[in-house]
mmCIF file of C-alpha atoms and ligand atoms in Angstrom:
data_model
loop_
_atom_site.group_PDB
_atom_site.id
_atom_site.type_symbol
_atom_site.label_atom_id
_atom_site.label_comp_id
_atom_site.label_asym_id
_atom_site.label_seq_id
_atom_site.Cartn_x
_atom_site.Cartn_y
_atom_site.Cartn_z
ATOM 1 C CA MET A 18 -0.497 0.180 0.312
ATOM 2 C CA PRO A 19 1.599 3.693 -0.760
ATOM 3 C CA ASP A 20 2.320 5.045 2.756
ATOM 4 C CA THR A 21 0.421 8.076 1.892
ATOM 5 C CA ALA A 22 -2.620 6.209 2.076
ATOM 6 C CA THR A 23 -1.322 3.682 4.778
ATOM 7 C CA ALA A 24 -0.755 7.624 6.572
ATOM 8 C CA HIS A 25 -4.027 8.664 6.097
ATOM 9 C CA PHE A 26 -6.097 5.572 7.336
ATOM 10 C CA ARG A 27 -3.827 5.555 10.261
ATOM 11 C CA ASP A 28 -4.910 9.066 10.596
ATOM 12 C CA GLU A 29 -8.571 8.175 10.312
ATOM 13 C CA LEU A 30 -8.587 5.052 12.785
ATOM 14 C CA ASP A 31 -6.908 7.732 15.419
ATOM 15 C CA ALA A 32 -9.332 10.062 15.027
ATOM 16 C CA ILE A 33 -12.009 7.506 15.621
ATOM 17 C CA LYS A 34 -10.331 6.360 18.487
ATOM 18 C CA GLU A 35 -10.123 9.947 20.073
ATOM 19 C CA ALA A 36 -13.479 10.466 19.198
ATOM 20 C CA GLY A 37 -14.030 7.586 21.800
ATOM 21 C CA THR A 38 -16.562 5.948 19.093
ATOM 22 C CA TYR A 39 -13.751 3.299 18.365
ATOM 23 C CA LYS A 40 -15.717 -0.613 18.526
ATOM 24 C CA GLU A 41 -13.508 -3.593 20.451
ATOM 25 C CA GLU A 42 -15.005 -6.378 19.639
ATOM 26 C CA ARG A 43 -14.899 -9.135 22.622
ATOM 27 C CA VAL A 44 -14.298 -13.021 21.955
ATOM 28 C CA ILE A 45 -17.227 -15.661 23.076
ATOM 29 C CA THR A 46 -14.993 -19.071 23.467
ATOM 30 C CA SER A 47 -18.765 -20.950 23.942
ATOM 31 C CA GLN A 48 -21.753 -21.104 22.136
ATOM 32 C CA GLN A 49 -24.341 -18.214 22.067
ATOM 33 C CA ASP A 50 -27.211 -18.592 25.126
ATOM 34 C CA ALA A 51 -27.555 -16.492 28.652
ATOM 35 C CA ASP A 52 -24.734 -17.588 29.825
ATOM 36 C CA ILE A 53 -21.671 -17.029 27.506
ATOM 37 C CA GLU A 54 -17.635 -17.801 28.748
ATOM 38 C CA VAL A 55 -15.338 -15.487 27.318
ATOM 39 C CA ALA A 56 -11.815 -15.543 26.262
ATOM 40 C CA SER A 57 -10.487 -15.091 30.011
ATOM 41 C CA GLY A 58 -12.465 -17.997 30.394
ATOM 42 C CA ASP A 59 -14.699 -16.061 33.024
ATOM 43 C CA HIS A 60 -18.841 -16.609 32.635
ATOM 44 C CA VAL A 61 -21.148 -13.502 32.562
ATOM 45 C CA ILE A 62 -24.159 -13.620 32.116
ATOM 46 C CA ASN A 63 -25.446 -12.116 28.732
ATOM 47 C CA PHE A 64 -27.901 -9.112 28.338
ATOM 48 C CA CYS A 65 -26.531 -8.038 24.595
ATOM 49 C CA ALA A 66 -27.934 -10.417 22.041
ATOM 50 C CA ASN A 67 -30.581 -10.034 19.863
ATOM 51 C CA ASN A 68 -31.221 -14.155 20.499
ATOM 52 C CA TYR A 69 -35.039 -12.915 22.162
ATOM 53 C CA LEU A 70 -36.284 -16.778 22.037
ATOM 54 C CA GLY A 71 -33.134 -18.515 23.151
ATOM 55 C CA LEU A 72 -32.934 -20.479 19.818
ATOM 56 C CA ALA A 73 -29.145 -19.741 19.204
ATOM 57 C CA ASN A 74 -28.074 -22.783 20.473
ATOM 58 C CA ASN A 75 -31.594 -24.604 20.705
ATOM 59 C CA ALA A 76 -30.572 -28.923 19.910
ATOM 60 C CA GLU A 77 -33.642 -28.944 17.729
ATOM 61 C CA VAL A 78 -32.556 -26.256 15.522
ATOM 62 C CA MET A 79 -28.847 -27.033 15.380
ATOM 63 C CA GLN A 80 -30.153 -30.886 14.739
ATOM 64 C CA ALA A 81 -32.522 -29.504 11.598
ATOM 65 C CA ALA A 82 -28.906 -27.363 10.307
ATOM 66 C CA LYS A 83 -26.613 -30.409 10.652
ATOM 67 C CA ASP A 84 -29.924 -32.298 8.973
ATOM 68 C CA GLY A 85 -29.471 -29.901 6.302
ATOM 69 C CA VAL A 86 -26.117 -29.482 5.734
ATOM 70 C CA ASP A 87 -26.737 -34.052 5.094
ATOM 71 C CA GLU A 88 -29.345 -33.458 2.804
ATOM 72 C CA PHE A 89 -28.635 -30.516 0.680
ATOM 73 C CA GLY A 90 -24.554 -30.141 1.316
ATOM 74 C CA PHE A 91 -22.537 -27.070 2.836
ATOM 75 C CA GLY A 92 -23.696 -24.481 -0.555
ATOM 76 C CA VAL A 93 -25.170 -24.046 -3.509
ATOM 77 C CA ALA A 94 -21.741 -21.809 -4.913
ATOM 78 C CA SER A 95 -24.539 -20.169 -6.541
ATOM 79 C CA VAL A 96 -26.748 -17.047 -7.086
ATOM 80 C CA ARG A 97 -30.762 -18.461 -6.917
ATOM 81 C CA PHE A 98 -31.276 -17.494 -10.633
ATOM 82 C CA ILE A 99 -28.386 -19.354 -11.914
ATOM 83 C CA CYS A 100 -28.213 -23.073 -9.804
ATOM 84 C CA GLY A 101 -28.575 -21.364 -6.385
ATOM 85 C CA THR A 102 -32.164 -22.820 -5.835
ATOM 86 C CA GLN A 103 -33.063 -25.455 -3.688
ATOM 87 C CA THR A 104 -36.188 -27.466 -2.684
ATOM 88 C CA VAL A 105 -35.059 -26.055 0.776
ATOM 89 C CA HIS A 106 -35.720 -22.483 -0.035
ATOM 90 C CA LYS A 107 -38.437 -22.946 -2.263
ATOM 91 C CA GLN A 108 -40.082 -24.782 1.037
ATOM 92 C CA LEU A 109 -38.315 -21.754 3.424
ATOM 93 C CA GLU A 110 -39.994 -19.350 1.519
ATOM 94 C CA ASP A 111 -43.495 -20.509 1.230
ATOM 95 C CA GLU A 112 -43.697 -20.721 4.492
ATOM 96 C CA LEU A 113 -42.753 -17.526 5.455
ATOM 97 C CA SER A 114 -45.208 -15.994 3.143
ATOM 98 C CA ALA A 115 -47.811 -18.053 5.276
ATOM 99 C CA PHE A 116 -46.513 -17.511 8.727
ATOM 100 C CA HIS A 117 -46.585 -13.460 7.722
ATOM 101 C CA GLU A 118 -50.263 -14.433 5.746
ATOM 102 C CA LYS A 119 -48.405 -12.682 1.903
ATOM 103 C CA ASP A 120 -48.159 -13.718 -1.340
ATOM 104 C CA ASP A 121 -44.597 -14.778 -1.041
ATOM 105 C CA THR A 122 -41.365 -14.129 0.468
ATOM 106 C CA ILE A 123 -37.949 -13.670 -1.055
ATOM 107 C CA LEU A 124 -35.126 -14.905 1.576
ATOM 108 C CA TYR A 125 -31.399 -12.935 1.035
ATOM 109 C CA ASN A 126 -28.253 -13.256 3.037
ATOM 110 C CA SER A 127 -28.914 -11.047 5.523
ATOM 111 C CA ALA A 128 -32.003 -8.389 6.719
ATOM 112 C CA PHE A 129 -29.791 -5.477 5.557
ATOM 113 C CA ASP A 130 -29.098 -6.648 1.871
ATOM 114 C CA ALA A 131 -33.410 -6.987 2.080
ATOM 115 C CA ASN A 132 -33.732 -3.517 2.874
ATOM 116 C CA THR A 133 -30.864 -2.387 1.024
ATOM 117 C CA GLY A 134 -32.356 -4.235 -2.625
ATOM 118 C CA PHE A 135 -35.835 -3.139 -1.511
ATOM 119 C CA PHE A 136 -36.582 0.373 -2.813
ATOM 120 C CA GLU A 137 -34.249 0.740 -6.328
ATOM 121 C CA SER A 138 -35.914 -2.736 -7.169
ATOM 122 C CA ILE A 139 -39.568 -1.225 -7.139
ATOM 123 C CA LEU A 140 -39.341 2.262 -7.278
ATOM 124 C CA GLY A 141 -38.013 5.241 -9.567
ATOM 125 C CA ARG A 142 -37.698 9.137 -9.830
ATOM 126 C CA GLU A 143 -41.580 9.348 -10.501
ATOM 127 C CA ASP A 144 -42.128 8.203 -6.850
ATOM 128 C CA ALA A 145 -41.763 8.879 -3.506
ATOM 129 C CA ILE A 146 -39.928 7.532 -0.267
ATOM 130 C CA ILE A 147 -41.098 8.334 3.213
ATOM 131 C CA SER A 148 -39.127 7.438 6.282
ATOM 132 C CA ASP A 149 -39.039 7.767 9.897
ATOM 133 C CA ARG A 150 -36.147 9.542 10.850
ATOM 134 C CA LEU A 151 -34.934 7.134 13.032
ATOM 135 C CA ASN A 152 -34.528 3.983 10.675
ATOM 136 C CA HIS A 153 -32.422 1.728 10.868
ATOM 137 C CA ALA A 154 -28.970 1.964 8.494
ATOM 138 C CA SER A 155 -30.037 -0.645 5.796
ATOM 139 C CA ILE A 156 -33.486 1.573 5.152
ATOM 140 C CA ILE A 157 -31.001 4.701 5.005
ATOM 141 C CA ASP A 158 -28.931 2.768 2.673
ATOM 142 C CA GLY A 159 -31.978 1.298 0.626
ATOM 143 C CA VAL A 160 -32.962 4.905 0.479
ATOM 144 C CA ARG A 161 -29.855 5.961 -1.339
ATOM 145 C CA LEU A 162 -29.392 3.512 -3.342
ATOM 146 C CA CYS A 163 -32.709 4.411 -4.928
ATOM 147 C CA LYS A 164 -33.558 7.592 -7.381
ATOM 148 C CA ALA A 165 -37.387 8.121 -5.861
ATOM 149 C CA ASP A 166 -37.873 11.331 -4.118
ATOM 150 C CA ARG A 167 -36.742 11.651 -0.106
ATOM 151 C CA TYR A 168 -39.097 12.629 2.413
ATOM 152 C CA VAL A 169 -37.875 12.369 6.138
ATOM 153 C CA TYR A 170 -40.901 12.075 9.379
ATOM 154 C CA ASP A 171 -39.570 13.170 12.842
ATOM 155 C CA HIS A 172 -39.050 10.368 14.874
ATOM 156 C CA SER A 173 -43.173 9.005 15.329
ATOM 157 C CA ASP A 174 -44.638 11.420 14.693
ATOM 158 C CA MET A 175 -47.813 11.709 12.335
ATOM 159 C CA ALA A 176 -48.384 15.180 11.910
ATOM 160 C CA SER A 177 -44.907 15.559 9.993
ATOM 161 C CA LEU A 178 -45.649 11.768 8.457
ATOM 162 C CA GLU A 179 -48.937 13.625 7.585
ATOM 163 C CA GLU A 180 -46.790 16.835 6.075
ATOM 164 C CA GLN A 181 -44.480 14.715 4.008
ATOM 165 C CA LEU A 182 -47.154 12.422 2.411
ATOM 166 C CA GLN A 183 -49.064 15.455 1.658
ATOM 167 C CA ASP A 184 -45.592 17.093 -0.200
ATOM 168 C CA ALA A 185 -45.213 13.825 -1.926
ATOM 169 C CA GLN A 186 -48.951 13.843 -3.073
ATOM 170 C CA ASP A 187 -47.336 14.187 -7.064
ATOM 171 C CA ALA A 188 -45.511 11.409 -6.876
ATOM 172 C CA ARG A 189 -46.870 8.049 -9.004
ATOM 173 C CA VAL A 190 -45.842 5.940 -6.178
ATOM 174 C CA ARG A 191 -45.264 6.622 -2.145
ATOM 175 C CA VAL A 192 -43.934 4.345 0.188
ATOM 176 C CA ILE A 193 -43.866 4.688 3.951
ATOM 177 C CA ALA A 194 -41.151 2.633 5.306
ATOM 178 C CA THR A 195 -40.463 2.385 9.361
ATOM 179 C CA ASP A 196 -38.546 -0.100 11.782
ATOM 180 C CA GLY A 197 -41.409 -2.013 13.663
ATOM 181 C CA VAL A 198 -39.720 -1.616 16.635
ATOM 182 C CA PHE A 199 -36.559 0.683 16.684
ATOM 183 C CA SER A 200 -33.802 -1.063 18.446
ATOM 184 C CA MET A 201 -31.982 2.364 19.846
ATOM 185 C CA ASP A 202 -35.133 2.676 22.435
ATOM 186 C CA GLY A 203 -37.135 0.004 21.647
ATOM 187 C CA ASP A 204 -40.396 1.574 21.088
ATOM 188 C CA VAL A 205 -42.621 0.598 18.776
ATOM 189 C CA ALA A 206 -43.811 2.295 15.620
ATOM 190 C CA LYS A 207 -47.474 3.571 15.384
ATOM 191 C CA LEU A 208 -48.559 1.399 12.880
ATOM 192 C CA ASP A 209 -52.473 1.389 13.052
ATOM 193 C CA GLU A 210 -52.009 4.822 12.520
ATOM 194 C CA ILE A 211 -49.382 5.078 9.602
ATOM 195 C CA CYS A 212 -51.799 2.536 7.982
ATOM 196 C CA ASP A 213 -54.461 4.684 8.242
ATOM 197 C CA LEU A 214 -52.468 7.658 6.888
ATOM 198 C CA ALA A 215 -51.302 5.159 4.417
ATOM 199 C CA GLU A 216 -54.829 4.226 3.522
ATOM 200 C CA GLN A 217 -55.642 8.228 2.923
ATOM 201 C CA TYR A 218 -52.796 8.970 0.950
ATOM 202 C CA ASP A 219 -52.655 6.338 -1.264
ATOM 203 C CA ALA A 220 -49.558 4.664 0.336
ATOM 204 C CA LEU A 221 -47.789 1.422 0.392
ATOM 205 C CA VAL A 222 -46.292 0.870 3.490
ATOM 206 C CA MET A 223 -42.949 -1.571 4.423
ATOM 207 C CA VAL A 224 -42.078 -2.104 7.740
ATOM 208 C CA ASP A 225 -38.276 -3.646 8.682
ATOM 209 C CA GLU A 226 -39.597 -6.167 11.491
ATOM 210 C CA CYS A 227 -36.025 -7.045 13.038
ATOM 211 C CA HIS A 228 -36.820 -6.387 16.542
ATOM 212 C CA ALA A 229 -39.983 -8.081 16.465
ATOM 213 C CA THR A 230 -40.384 -11.393 13.893
ATOM 214 C CA GLY A 231 -40.825 -14.259 16.690
ATOM 215 C CA PHE A 232 -41.459 -12.760 19.680
ATOM 216 C CA MET A 233 -44.189 -9.903 18.906
ATOM 217 C CA GLY A 234 -47.561 -10.442 18.366
ATOM 218 C CA ASP A 235 -49.910 -12.951 19.593
ATOM 219 C CA GLY A 236 -48.509 -15.585 16.976
ATOM 220 C CA GLY A 237 -44.658 -14.138 16.633
ATOM 221 C CA ARG A 238 -45.389 -12.664 13.335
ATOM 222 C CA GLY A 239 -44.043 -8.978 14.745
ATOM 223 C CA ALA A 240 -45.322 -5.262 15.582
ATOM 224 C CA SER A 241 -47.736 -5.659 12.738
ATOM 225 C CA GLU A 242 -49.265 -7.948 13.989
ATOM 226 C CA ALA A 243 -48.782 -6.069 17.324
ATOM 227 C CA LYS A 244 -50.921 -3.829 16.311
ATOM 228 C CA GLY A 245 -53.778 -5.742 14.881
ATOM 229 C CA VAL A 246 -52.417 -4.687 11.303
ATOM 230 C CA LEU A 247 -50.000 -7.229 9.621
ATOM 231 C CA ASP A 248 -53.168 -7.739 6.162
ATOM 232 C CA ARG A 249 -52.243 -3.512 6.262
ATOM 233 C CA VAL A 250 -48.940 -3.987 5.743
ATOM 234 C CA ASP A 251 -47.911 -4.127 2.358
ATOM 235 C CA VAL A 252 -44.147 -6.007 3.060
ATOM 236 C CA ILE A 253 -42.079 -7.035 5.981
ATOM 237 C CA THR A 254 -38.734 -7.027 6.234
ATOM 238 C CA SER A 255 -36.667 -9.551 8.285
ATOM 239 C CA THR A 256 -34.437 -11.672 9.573
ATOM 240 C CA LEU A 257 -33.332 -14.328 10.763
ATOM 241 C CA GLY A 258 -30.271 -13.717 12.036
ATOM 242 C CA LYS A 259 -32.724 -12.175 15.830
ATOM 243 C CA ALA A 260 -35.155 -14.167 17.367
ATOM 244 C CA LEU A 261 -35.442 -16.928 14.690
ATOM 245 C CA GLY A 262 -32.100 -18.865 15.816
ATOM 246 C CA GLY A 263 -29.711 -15.532 15.339
ATOM 247 C CA ALA A 264 -28.022 -17.446 12.487
ATOM 248 C CA THR A 265 -27.742 -15.256 9.323
ATOM 249 C CA GLY A 266 -30.383 -14.117 6.174
ATOM 250 C CA GLY A 267 -33.339 -12.298 6.227
ATOM 251 C CA PHE A 268 -36.749 -12.127 3.772
ATOM 252 C CA ALA A 269 -38.397 -9.388 1.983
ATOM 253 C CA THR A 270 -42.280 -10.830 2.273
ATOM 254 C CA GLY A 271 -45.533 -9.338 0.446
ATOM 255 C CA PRO A 272 -47.417 -8.515 -2.697
ATOM 256 C CA GLN A 273 -46.813 -10.954 -5.617
ATOM 257 C CA GLU A 274 -45.991 -7.857 -8.200
ATOM 258 C CA ILE A 275 -43.481 -6.827 -5.474
ATOM 259 C CA ILE A 276 -41.928 -9.972 -4.968
ATOM 260 C CA ASP A 277 -41.112 -10.975 -8.793
ATOM 261 C CA LEU A 278 -39.829 -7.766 -9.574
ATOM 262 C CA LEU A 279 -37.556 -7.923 -6.280
ATOM 263 C CA ARG A 280 -36.372 -11.810 -7.700
ATOM 264 C CA GLN A 281 -35.513 -9.920 -11.149
ATOM 265 C CA LYS A 282 -34.426 -6.998 -9.664
ATOM 266 C CA SER A 283 -33.074 -6.800 -6.218
ATOM 267 C CA ARG A 284 -29.299 -6.504 -6.861
ATOM 268 C CA PRO A 285 -28.252 -8.017 -3.051
ATOM 269 C CA TYR A 286 -30.568 -10.936 -4.665
ATOM 270 C CA LEU A 287 -29.004 -11.013 -7.615
ATOM 271 C CA PHE A 288 -25.608 -10.423 -7.510
ATOM 272 C CA SER A 289 -24.659 -12.407 -4.256
ATOM 273 C CA ASN A 290 -24.741 -16.358 -3.503
ATOM 274 C CA ALA A 291 -27.603 -17.746 -1.730
ATOM 275 C CA VAL A 292 -28.738 -18.636 1.632
ATOM 276 C CA ALA A 293 -26.750 -21.813 2.657
ATOM 277 C CA PRO A 294 -29.344 -24.443 2.874
ATOM 278 C CA MET A 295 -28.406 -25.693 6.344
ATOM 279 C CA ILE A 296 -29.871 -22.267 7.738
ATOM 280 C CA ALA A 297 -33.112 -22.263 5.328
ATOM 281 C CA ASN A 298 -33.389 -26.192 7.200
ATOM 282 C CA ALA A 299 -33.002 -24.799 10.686
ATOM 283 C CA SER A 300 -34.962 -21.928 9.908
ATOM 284 C CA LEU A 301 -38.047 -23.785 8.723
ATOM 285 C CA GLN A 302 -37.599 -25.602 12.185
ATOM 286 C CA VAL A 303 -37.522 -22.171 14.246
ATOM 287 C CA LEU A 304 -41.002 -21.529 12.389
ATOM 288 C CA ARG A 305 -42.146 -25.206 13.573
ATOM 289 C CA LEU A 306 -41.279 -24.215 16.965
ATOM 290 C CA LEU A 307 -42.506 -20.841 16.916
ATOM 291 C CA GLN A 308 -45.794 -21.995 15.863
ATOM 292 C CA SER A 309 -46.390 -25.264 17.508
ATOM 293 C CA SER A 310 -45.688 -23.408 21.411
ATOM 294 C CA ASP A 311 -46.067 -20.443 23.166
ATOM 295 C CA GLN A 312 -43.592 -20.581 25.718
ATOM 296 C CA ARG A 313 -40.515 -18.943 24.152
ATOM 297 C CA ARG A 314 -42.373 -15.435 23.861
ATOM 298 C CA ALA A 315 -44.289 -16.039 27.545
ATOM 299 C CA GLN A 316 -40.799 -16.600 29.257
ATOM 300 C CA LEU A 317 -39.352 -13.774 27.112
ATOM 301 C CA TRP A 318 -42.564 -10.549 27.955
ATOM 302 C CA ASP A 319 -42.215 -11.456 31.479
ATOM 303 C CA ASN A 320 -38.416 -11.952 31.869
ATOM 304 C CA ALA A 321 -38.845 -8.298 29.981
ATOM 305 C CA THR A 322 -41.252 -7.477 32.743
ATOM 306 C CA TYR A 323 -39.758 -8.695 35.690
ATOM 307 C CA PHE A 324 -36.772 -6.466 34.650
ATOM 308 C CA ARG A 325 -38.492 -3.589 33.800
ATOM 309 C CA ASN A 326 -40.200 -3.365 36.815
ATOM 310 C CA THR A 327 -37.620 -4.206 39.351
ATOM 311 C CA LEU A 328 -35.645 -1.231 37.525
ATOM 312 C CA GLU A 329 -37.824 1.000 37.798
ATOM 313 C CA ALA A 330 -39.109 -0.052 41.369
ATOM 314 C CA ARG A 331 -35.663 1.005 42.195
ATOM 315 C CA GLY A 332 -35.560 4.417 40.673
ATOM 316 C CA PHE A 333 -33.087 3.657 37.856
ATOM 317 C CA ASP A 334 -34.549 6.133 34.798
ATOM 318 C CA LEU A 335 -35.458 4.089 32.031
ATOM 319 C CA LYS A 336 -36.636 4.892 28.186
ATOM 320 C CA PRO A 337 -40.468 4.310 28.783
ATOM 321 C CA GLY A 338 -41.353 0.794 26.803
ATOM 322 C CA ASN A 339 -42.518 -2.433 26.204
ATOM 323 C CA HIS A 340 -40.239 -4.452 24.771
ATOM 324 C CA PRO A 341 -37.612 -6.862 25.535
ATOM 325 C CA ILE A 342 -34.634 -3.940 24.748
ATOM 326 C CA ILE A 343 -34.580 -1.924 28.212
ATOM 327 C CA PRO A 344 -32.833 1.383 27.780
ATOM 328 C CA ILE A 345 -31.451 2.132 31.240
ATOM 329 C CA MET A 346 -30.553 6.172 30.849
ATOM 330 C CA LEU A 347 -27.380 7.852 32.518
ATOM 331 C CA TYR A 348 -26.752 10.118 30.079
ATOM 332 C CA ASP A 349 -23.391 10.664 30.821
ATOM 333 C CA ALA A 350 -21.665 8.647 28.308
ATOM 334 C CA LYS A 351 -18.351 8.415 30.831
ATOM 335 C CA VAL A 352 -21.084 7.142 33.577
ATOM 336 C CA SER A 353 -22.506 5.102 31.232
ATOM 337 C CA ALA A 354 -19.387 3.171 29.629
ATOM 338 C CA GLN A 355 -17.758 3.037 32.997
ATOM 339 C CA MET A 356 -21.191 1.097 34.271
ATOM 340 C CA ALA A 357 -20.332 -1.156 31.848
ATOM 341 C CA ASP A 358 -16.749 -2.180 33.131
ATOM 342 C CA ASP A 359 -17.964 -2.502 35.984
ATOM 343 C CA LEU A 360 -20.785 -4.882 35.292
ATOM 344 C CA LEU A 361 -18.735 -6.782 32.926
ATOM 345 C CA ASP A 362 -16.423 -7.350 36.384
ATOM 346 C CA ARG A 363 -19.748 -8.285 38.187
ATOM 347 C CA GLY A 364 -20.444 -10.785 35.704
ATOM 348 C CA ILE A 365 -23.083 -8.561 33.339
ATOM 349 C CA TYR A 366 -22.087 -8.491 30.323
ATOM 350 C CA VAL A 367 -24.180 -4.928 28.913
ATOM 351 C CA ILE A 368 -22.766 -2.655 26.503
ATOM 352 C CA SER A 369 -23.119 1.222 26.564
ATOM 353 C CA PHE A 370 -24.721 3.578 23.084
ATOM 354 C CA SER A 371 -23.618 7.197 23.147
ATOM 355 C CA TYR A 372 -23.131 8.953 20.466
ATOM 356 C CA PRO A 373 -23.415 9.236 17.161
ATOM 357 C CA VAL A 374 -24.976 5.773 17.892
ATOM 358 C CA VAL A 375 -27.698 7.594 19.824
ATOM 359 C CA PRO A 376 -28.557 11.461 20.468
ATOM 360 C CA LYS A 377 -25.324 13.157 22.111
ATOM 361 C CA GLY A 378 -26.326 13.620 26.204
ATOM 362 C CA GLU A 379 -28.533 10.195 25.960
ATOM 363 C CA ALA A 380 -25.789 7.597 26.702
ATOM 364 C CA ARG A 381 -27.246 4.426 27.699
ATOM 365 C CA ILE A 382 -27.074 0.598 28.667
ATOM 366 C CA ARG A 383 -29.005 -1.103 26.948
ATOM 367 C CA VAL A 384 -30.649 -4.219 27.980
ATOM 368 C CA GLN A 385 -31.670 -6.938 25.632
ATOM 369 C CA MET A 386 -33.515 -9.200 27.219
ATOM 370 C CA SER A 387 -33.711 -13.139 26.693
ATOM 371 C CA ALA A 388 -35.811 -16.432 27.113
ATOM 372 C CA ALA A 389 -33.155 -17.904 28.101
ATOM 373 C CA HIS A 390 -32.802 -15.763 30.630
ATOM 374 C CA THR A 391 -33.793 -17.451 33.994
ATOM 375 C CA ARG A 392 -35.038 -16.036 37.504
ATOM 376 C CA ALA A 393 -32.216 -16.389 38.790
ATOM 377 C CA HIS A 394 -30.169 -15.037 35.881
ATOM 378 C CA LEU A 395 -32.526 -11.810 36.308
ATOM 379 C CA ASP A 396 -32.126 -11.689 39.834
ATOM 380 C CA ARG A 397 -27.988 -11.635 39.762
ATOM 381 C CA ALA A 398 -28.324 -9.044 36.910
ATOM 382 C CA LEU A 399 -30.501 -7.369 39.057
ATOM 383 C CA ASP A 400 -28.787 -7.050 41.847
ATOM 384 C CA ALA A 401 -25.316 -5.982 40.196
ATOM 385 C CA PHE A 402 -27.297 -3.139 38.620
ATOM 386 C CA THR A 403 -28.424 -1.694 42.119
ATOM 387 C CA ASP A 404 -25.042 -2.056 43.629
ATOM 388 C CA VAL A 405 -22.607 -0.413 40.735
ATOM 389 C CA ALA A 406 -25.701 2.375 40.030
ATOM 390 C CA GLU A 407 -25.312 3.349 43.913
ATOM 391 C CA ALA A 408 -21.742 3.539 43.191
ATOM 392 C CA HIS A 409 -21.998 6.012 40.614
ATOM 393 C CA GLY A 410 -25.045 7.502 42.307
ATOM 394 C CA VAL A 411 -27.451 7.674 39.427
ATOM 395 C CA LEU A 412 -30.429 5.857 40.916
ATOM 396 C CA SER A 413 -33.381 8.075 41.776
HETATM 397 C C1 PLP B 8 -33.951 -2.962 11.926
HETATM 398 C C2 PLP B 8 -32.662 -3.210 11.557
HETATM 399 N N1 PLP B 8 -32.362 -4.390 10.392
HETATM 400 C C3 PLP B 8 -32.090 -4.250 9.600
HETATM 401 C C4 PLP B 8 -31.304 -5.265 10.924
HETATM 402 C C5 PLP B 8 -29.577 -5.381 9.801
HETATM 403 O O1 PLP B 8 -30.518 -7.524 10.089
HETATM 404 P P1 PLP B 8 -29.017 -8.327 9.444
HETATM 405 O O2 PLP B 8 -28.103 -8.859 10.866
HETATM 406 O O3 PLP B 8 -29.811 -9.570 8.887
HETATM 407 O O4 PLP B 8 -28.265 -7.668 8.105
HETATM 408 C C6 PLP B 8 -31.004 -5.159 11.862
HETATM 409 C C7 PLP B 8 -29.733 -5.375 12.934
HETATM 410 O O5 PLP B 8 -29.169 -4.915 13.660
HETATM 411 C C8 PLP B 8 -32.084 -4.003 12.628
HETATM 412 O O6 PLP B 8 -32.097 -4.238 13.559
#
């Protein structure tokens, strides 16, 4: 590499470190679970995975992945339209469609791909995207790749959304795009009101259900189901990499015409290898588990309610909400980071989030519940949180 380039990249890395936003990666030496082993050999209780239903190391899901290797091989070494489509891909797409009560589904290697490949495939210069200001990076990137006019509404502000819809009335097609659940705050989009406005202003609704699929709504169909609008949301994108087992993979599900267009035009689908068949096979098992019992969902919500209520009773300042994401507000980035370190010393693995991931002055520790947490795990964490918070003088 030329010296000038090396110097430039080093400067940039130094600037990231200087800004305090350099991300270190901690190495886990065990399977993903509520109780994990880290490189030091210590065991810690994990409160920062998206392993909402505890399926990341579920024996039946892992067995289905192994069966998938035996039956379909390790990989297909092809994009879908050349020679990369196996029966297991078609079966998973069909079952995801049935689960979400939609016409058809298209698989991707990630939800990031599903979102970045969505807008430019179905919209052109004559169209408009109306996007929540706090949408996930993958929606933002997807919007950037598309030539449609862009409108941004203030986070979950329905008056602002209506204004943008009015401004976009000349467009040929209007798409409202929103996260179903916003991951930094754990707040749920006002999907019922969004669907009302979409109807009034003749717009499509696209919802990213990554932090909701599998556990929100009576059947685990996401925030759309929880808000009673599954049939009014046109397109759902989501991930196989969180509640649905935590491997990799994503999908978009919706009307036939849209999914057909995505198969023809969506670049992360057309120009990227097919999802590994073992993941597709294991995901079928996940869907079976989701539909055969409510037990994991109930456990997750029970854990979330217990943890939130106890923290509140002990004087913690929480973002209001009702989701397994529980943000403990500390405001000061240094205090938040120090508390996360102190908690790790106590065997509680949590992450502090500060600017630019969250707004300046809104640093927090984001706790994520899992159905795999036992009451003993939660009580140990609650006691550690209380001790550390008292030591830092942040309880009210
Ligand atoms: C709201 C949201 N959308 C999309 C993604 C991307 O999901 P995946 O890991 O499947 O690419 C994430 C993951 O962080 C997310 O939180």
